[in-house]
C-alpha cells in the first residue's frame, strides 16, 4: 500500500503532467492510484484532493 508521501509524490507528478498538457500521462497516474484504492478529485479552483476508497 502506498504511504501518504508516495501518494503526494504521484499527485505532484500528475499535476505537472496536466500543466504540460500531457493528459495521457496524467490519466495513467490517476489510474495507477485507483488500482491501489486512491480516488483523485480535481476541484474547479485547481486544487486536487484525494481519498482512499
Tab-separated table of N, CA and C in Angstrom:
chain	number	residue	atom	x	y	z
A	1	UNK	N	0.847	-1.185	0.000
A	1	UNK	CA	0.000	0.000	0.000
A	1	UNK	C	0.888	1.242	0.000
A	2	UNK	N	0.506	2.220	-0.779
A	2	UNK	CA	1.248	3.477	-0.822
A	2	UNK	C	1.050	4.255	0.471
A	3	UNK	N	2.114	4.870	0.934
A	3	UNK	CA	2.034	5.758	2.084
A	3	UNK	C	1.661	7.155	1.581
A	4	UNK	N	1.275	8.027	2.497
A	4	UNK	CA	0.824	9.372	2.131
A	4	UNK	C	1.871	10.135	1.326
A	5	UNK	N	3.156	9.988	1.684
A	5	UNK	CA	4.181	10.730	0.936
A	5	UNK	C	4.327	10.199	-0.489
A	6	UNK	N	4.148	8.906	-0.693
A	6	UNK	CA	4.185	8.339	-2.040
A	6	UNK	C	2.996	8.785	-2.865
A	7	UNK	N	1.851	8.882	-2.221
A	7	UNK	CA	0.649	9.369	-2.903
A	7	UNK	C	0.845	10.824	-3.302
A	8	UNK	N	1.366	11.617	-2.381
A	8	UNK	CA	1.604	13.035	-2.672
A	8	UNK	C	2.573	13.199	-3.837
A	9	UNK	N	3.606	12.363	-3.889
A	9	UNK	CA	4.567	12.424	-4.996
A	9	UNK	C	3.886	12.132	-6.332
A	10	UNK	N	3.059	11.100	-6.355
A	10	UNK	CA	2.362	10.760	-7.599
A	10	UNK	C	1.384	11.861	-8.005
A	11	UNK	N	0.717	12.458	-7.032
A	11	UNK	CA	-0.222	13.536	-7.345
A	11	UNK	C	0.533	14.748	-7.892
A	12	UNK	N	1.708	15.039	-7.352
A	12	UNK	CA	2.526	16.138	-7.883
A	12	UNK	C	2.963	15.838	-9.314
A	13	UNK	N	3.343	14.589	-9.569
A	13	UNK	CA	3.725	14.198	-10.932
A	13	UNK	C	2.538	14.348	-11.879
A	14	UNK	N	1.361	13.986	-11.390
A	14	UNK	CA	0.149	14.103	-12.201
A	14	UNK	C	-0.158	15.567	-12.494
A	15	UNK	N	-0.023	16.419	-11.491
A	15	UNK	CA	-0.261	17.848	-11.688
A	15	UNK	C	0.712	18.426	-12.715
A	16	UNK	N	1.978	18.036	-12.615
A	16	UNK	CA	2.981	18.513	-13.573
A	16	UNK	C	2.619	18.061	-14.988
A	17	UNK	N	2.182	16.823	-15.119
A	17	UNK	CA	1.787	16.311	-16.434
A	17	UNK	C	0.592	17.096	-16.975
A	18	UNK	N	-0.357	17.398	-16.118
A	18	UNK	CA	-1.532	18.159	-16.561
A	18	UNK	C	-1.137	19.562	-16.999
A	19	UNK	N	-0.226	20.192	-16.258
A	19	UNK	CA	0.218	21.541	-16.619
A	19	UNK	C	0.940	21.538	-17.961
A	20	UNK	N	1.614	20.428	-18.262
A	20	UNK	CA	2.306	20.288	-19.547
A	20	UNK	C	1.368	19.768	-20.633
A	21	UNK	N	0.106	19.617	-20.265
A	21	UNK	CA	-0.942	19.124	-21.161
A	21	UNK	C	-0.662	17.705	-21.657
A	22	UNK	N	0.030	16.937	-20.822
A	22	UNK	CA	0.296	15.522	-21.109
A	22	UNK	C	-0.787	14.714	-20.392
A	23	UNK	N	-1.982	14.750	-20.969
A	23	UNK	CA	-3.132	14.159	-20.310
A	23	UNK	C	-3.082	12.636	-20.289
A	24	UNK	N	-2.393	12.038	-21.227
A	24	UNK	CA	-2.245	10.581	-21.220
A	24	UNK	C	-1.463	10.162	-19.978
A	25	UNK	N	-0.353	10.836	-19.721
A	25	UNK	CA	0.448	10.526	-18.534
A	25	UNK	C	-0.347	10.813	-17.260
A	26	UNK	N	-1.055	11.938	-17.236
A	26	UNK	CA	-1.858	12.292	-16.062
A	26	UNK	C	-2.924	11.227	-15.799
A	27	UNK	N	-3.569	10.765	-16.855
A	27	UNK	CA	-4.586	9.724	-16.705
A	27	UNK	C	-3.969	8.406	-16.252
A	28	UNK	N	-2.784	8.088	-16.757
A	28	UNK	CA	-2.100	6.862	-16.332
A	28	UNK	C	-1.793	6.900	-14.837
A	29	UNK	N	-1.341	8.046	-14.346
A	29	UNK	CA	-1.043	8.174	-12.915
A	29	UNK	C	-2.327	8.062	-12.103
A	30	UNK	N	-3.402	8.710	-12.570
A	30	UNK	CA	-4.696	8.604	-11.884
A	30	UNK	C	-5.151	7.148	-11.826
A	31	UNK	N	-5.005	6.432	-12.934
A	31	UNK	CA	-5.405	5.028	-12.976
A	31	UNK	C	-4.533	4.175	-12.063
A	32	UNK	N	-3.241	4.489	-12.009
A	32	UNK	CA	-2.328	3.772	-11.112
A	32	UNK	C	-2.763	3.964	-9.659
A	33	UNK	N	-3.129	5.178	-9.304
A	33	UNK	CA	-3.601	5.445	-7.943
A	33	UNK	C	-4.913	4.698	-7.676
A	34	UNK	N	-5.783	4.652	-8.664
A	34	UNK	CA	-7.071	3.974	-8.494
A	34	UNK	C	-6.890	2.481	-8.240
A	35	UNK	N	-5.864	1.875	-8.836
A	35	UNK	CA	-5.659	0.437	-8.643
A	35	UNK	C	-5.273	0.093	-7.209
A	36	UNK	N	-4.766	1.090	-6.468
A	36	UNK	CA	-4.426	0.849	-5.060
A	36	UNK	C	-5.436	1.512	-4.126
A	37	UNK	N	-6.606	1.878	-4.690
A	37	UNK	CA	-7.700	2.368	-3.868
A	37	UNK	C	-7.691	3.853	-3.564
A	38	UNK	N	-7.013	4.642	-4.386
A	38	UNK	CA	-6.959	6.087	-4.173
A	38	UNK	C	-7.792	6.772	-5.253
A	39	UNK	N	-8.734	7.602	-4.823
A	39	UNK	CA	-9.537	8.391	-5.740
A	39	UNK	C	-9.002	9.815	-5.745
A	40	UNK	N	-8.741	10.344	-6.928
A	40	UNK	CA	-8.253	11.712	-7.084
A	40	UNK	C	-9.413	12.567	-7.574
A	41	UNK	N	-9.627	13.705	-6.895
A	41	UNK	CA	-10.710	14.611	-7.255
A	41	UNK	C	-10.107	15.967	-7.602
A	42	UNK	N	-10.290	16.396	-8.840
A	42	UNK	CA	-9.815	17.706	-9.282
A	42	UNK	C	-10.918	18.729	-9.022
A	43	UNK	N	-10.581	19.773	-8.278
A	43	UNK	CA	-11.531	20.832	-7.970
A	43	UNK	C	-11.497	21.895	-9.070
A	44	UNK	N	-12.575	22.641	-9.213
A	44	UNK	CA	-12.636	23.680	-10.242
A	44	UNK	C	-11.666	24.822	-9.970
A	45	UNK	N	-11.245	24.983	-8.714
A	45	UNK	CA	-10.304	26.057	-8.376
A	45	UNK	C	-8.848	25.630	-8.571
A	46	UNK	N	-8.625	24.427	-9.094
A	46	UNK	CA	-7.282	23.947	-9.360
A	46	UNK	C	-6.703	23.057	-8.277
A	47	UNK	N	-7.352	23.005	-7.122
A	47	UNK	CA	-6.874	22.137	-6.051
A	47	UNK	C	-7.183	20.683	-6.380
A	48	UNK	N	-6.369	19.804	-5.818
A	48	UNK	CA	-6.567	18.370	-6.008
A	48	UNK	C	-6.705	17.731	-4.636
A	49	UNK	N	-7.754	16.967	-4.465
A	49	UNK	CA	-7.976	16.234	-3.226
A	49	UNK	C	-7.949	14.745	-3.548
A	50	UNK	N	-7.586	13.949	-2.573
A	50	UNK	CA	-7.598	12.505	-2.762
A	50	UNK	C	-8.119	11.848	-1.495
A	51	UNK	N	-8.647	10.662	-1.664
A	51	UNK	CA	-9.089	9.868	-0.520
A	51	UNK	C	-8.996	8.396	-0.877
A	52	UNK	N	-8.896	7.598	0.171
A	52	UNK	CA	-8.882	6.144	-0.024
A	52	UNK	C	-10.313	5.667	-0.211
A	53	UNK	N	-10.480	4.721	-1.120
A	53	UNK	CA	-11.820	4.178	-1.388
A	53	UNK	C	-12.234	3.245	-0.296
